[in-house]
Amino acid sequence: MKSMLVGRRGLAFAAALLVAAAAGPIFAEEPKAGPPPSVRIRPLMLPVLAPNGQVERYTQLEVTLEVKDSLKLPEVQAAIPKLHDAILAEMYRAIDEGFVIRGAVANAPAVRRGLLEASNRVVGKDTISRVLITPTTRQSAWP
């Protein structure tokens, strides 16, 4: 009878181990990393200039900034109006230097680098890690 009791305990213990193993690890796992936090800057309306310097039409670009540290996200969100101004000024500089030609980004690495530097000047060094530039629409000029 005693050997039967020990066998049942052993069986119960083995069953408990199997249930625990199926349930997952006992210790908490590290949270899985999702996409990095980002801030979308409202669309920028940029002129498309003819060779004579007149505005032919307008194009719209959207800029998304990837924030390196999620703890800095509220600070970056609070600075969106300043970021918008800095990014718009940088895009006009890019048009002037020929990095944006007829509404298309011709030298994307140079434009991204300029936008990254301008953004980090506003929110602090190494706060923004990457810049995404997305063209959205084009519009004819007013007659």
Coordinates of C-alpha atoms in Angstrom, one line a residue:
M1 CA 0.0 0.0 0.0
K2 CA 2.9 2.3 0.9
S3 CA 4.6 1.8 -2.5
M4 CA 1.3 2.5 -4.2
L5 CA 1.0 5.8 -2.3
V6 CA 4.6 6.8 -3.3
G7 CA 3.8 5.9 -6.9
R8 CA 0.7 8.2 -6.9
R9 CA 2.7 11.1 -5.3
G10 CA 5.4 10.6 -7.9
L11 CA 2.8 10.6 -10.7
A12 CA 1.2 13.7 -9.3
F13 CA 4.6 15.4 -9.0
A14 CA 5.4 14.5 -12.6
A15 CA 2.0 15.8 -13.8
A16 CA 2.6 19.1 -12.0
L17 CA 6.0 19.5 -13.7
L18 CA 4.4 18.9 -17.1
V19 CA 1.7 21.5 -16.4
A20 CA 4.3 24.0 -15.3
A21 CA 6.5 23.3 -18.3
A22 CA 3.5 23.8 -20.6
A23 CA 2.5 27.0 -19.0
G24 CA 5.8 28.7 -19.8
P25 CA 8.8 29.9 -17.9
I26 CA 8.5 30.6 -14.2
F27 CA 10.4 33.9 -14.4
A28 CA 9.1 36.9 -16.2
E29 CA 10.4 37.3 -19.7
E30 CA 11.9 40.5 -21.1
P31 CA 9.2 42.5 -23.0
K32 CA 9.5 42.0 -26.7
A33 CA 10.7 45.1 -28.5
G34 CA 8.1 46.6 -30.8
P35 CA 8.6 49.3 -33.4
P36 CA 10.5 52.3 -32.1
P37 CA 8.4 55.3 -31.1
S38 CA 7.9 57.9 -33.8
V39 CA 6.4 61.4 -34.3
R40 CA 4.7 62.4 -37.4
I41 CA 5.1 66.0 -38.5
R42 CA 2.1 67.5 -40.3
P43 CA 2.5 67.6 -44.1
L44 CA 4.8 70.2 -45.5
M45 CA 3.7 72.2 -48.6
L46 CA 6.7 72.9 -50.8
P47 CA 6.9 74.8 -54.0
V48 CA 8.0 73.2 -57.2
L49 CA 10.0 75.9 -59.1
A50 CA 10.3 76.3 -62.8
P51 CA 13.8 77.1 -64.2
N52 CA 12.9 80.8 -64.3
G53 CA 12.1 80.7 -60.5
Q54 CA 8.3 80.8 -60.7
V55 CA 6.2 78.4 -58.8
E56 CA 4.8 75.8 -61.1
R57 CA 2.9 73.8 -58.6
Y58 CA 3.1 72.6 -55.0
T59 CA 4.1 69.3 -53.6
Q60 CA 3.4 67.9 -50.2
L61 CA 5.8 65.8 -48.1
E62 CA 5.3 64.1 -44.8
V63 CA 8.1 63.6 -42.4
T64 CA 8.2 61.0 -39.6
L65 CA 10.9 61.2 -36.9
E66 CA 11.9 58.1 -35.1
V67 CA 12.7 58.8 -31.4
K68 CA 15.7 56.9 -30.0
D69 CA 14.5 56.7 -26.4
S70 CA 10.8 56.2 -25.7
L71 CA 11.2 58.2 -22.4
K72 CA 11.9 61.3 -24.6
L73 CA 8.7 60.9 -26.6
P74 CA 6.6 63.4 -24.6
E75 CA 9.4 66.0 -24.9
V76 CA 9.5 65.5 -28.7
Q77 CA 5.7 65.6 -29.0
A78 CA 5.7 68.9 -27.1
A79 CA 8.3 70.3 -29.5
I80 CA 6.3 69.4 -32.7
P81 CA 5.6 73.1 -33.7
K82 CA 9.3 74.0 -33.4
L83 CA 10.2 70.8 -35.2
H84 CA 7.8 71.6 -38.0
D85 CA 9.4 75.1 -38.5
A86 CA 13.0 73.6 -38.4
I87 CA 12.1 70.9 -40.9
L88 CA 10.3 73.3 -43.2
A89 CA 13.4 75.6 -43.2
E90 CA 15.6 72.7 -43.9
M91 CA 13.5 71.5 -46.8
Y92 CA 13.7 75.1 -48.3
R93 CA 17.5 74.9 -47.9
A94 CA 17.4 71.5 -49.6
I95 CA 15.5 73.0 -52.5
D96 CA 18.0 75.8 -52.7
E97 CA 21.0 73.5 -52.7
G98 CA 19.4 71.2 -55.4
F99 CA 18.7 68.2 -53.2
V100 CA 15.0 68.5 -54.1
I101 CA 14.4 69.0 -57.8
R102 CA 11.0 69.7 -59.3
G103 CA 9.3 68.3 -56.2
A104 CA 11.2 65.1 -56.0
V105 CA 13.9 64.3 -53.4
A106 CA 17.0 63.8 -55.6
N107 CA 19.5 63.3 -52.8
A108 CA 17.7 61.5 -50.1
P109 CA 20.7 60.8 -47.8
A110 CA 21.7 64.5 -47.8
V111 CA 18.1 65.6 -47.1
R112 CA 17.6 63.0 -44.3
R113 CA 20.9 64.0 -42.7
G114 CA 19.9 67.7 -42.8
L115 CA 16.5 66.9 -41.3
L116 CA 18.1 64.7 -38.6
E117 CA 20.6 67.5 -37.6
A118 CA 17.8 70.2 -37.6
S119 CA 15.5 68.0 -35.5
N120 CA 18.2 67.1 -33.0
R121 CA 19.1 70.8 -32.7
V122 CA 15.5 71.4 -31.5
V123 CA 15.0 68.5 -29.2
G124 CA 18.6 67.7 -28.1
K125 CA 21.5 65.8 -29.5
D126 CA 20.9 62.1 -30.3
T127 CA 17.1 62.3 -29.5
I128 CA 16.0 61.5 -33.1
S129 CA 17.5 58.4 -34.6
R130 CA 16.0 58.3 -38.1
V131 CA 13.9 60.3 -40.5
L132 CA 11.3 59.0 -43.0
I133 CA 10.3 61.3 -45.9
T134 CA 7.0 60.4 -47.7
P135 CA 5.7 62.3 -50.7
T136 CA 1.9 62.6 -50.4
T137 CA 0.4 64.8 -53.1
R138 CA 1.1 67.3 -55.8
Q139 CA -1.0 70.3 -56.7
S140 CA -1.1 72.7 -59.7
A141 CA -0.1 76.3 -59.1
W142 CA -2.7 79.0 -59.0
P143 CA -3.3 80.6 -62.3

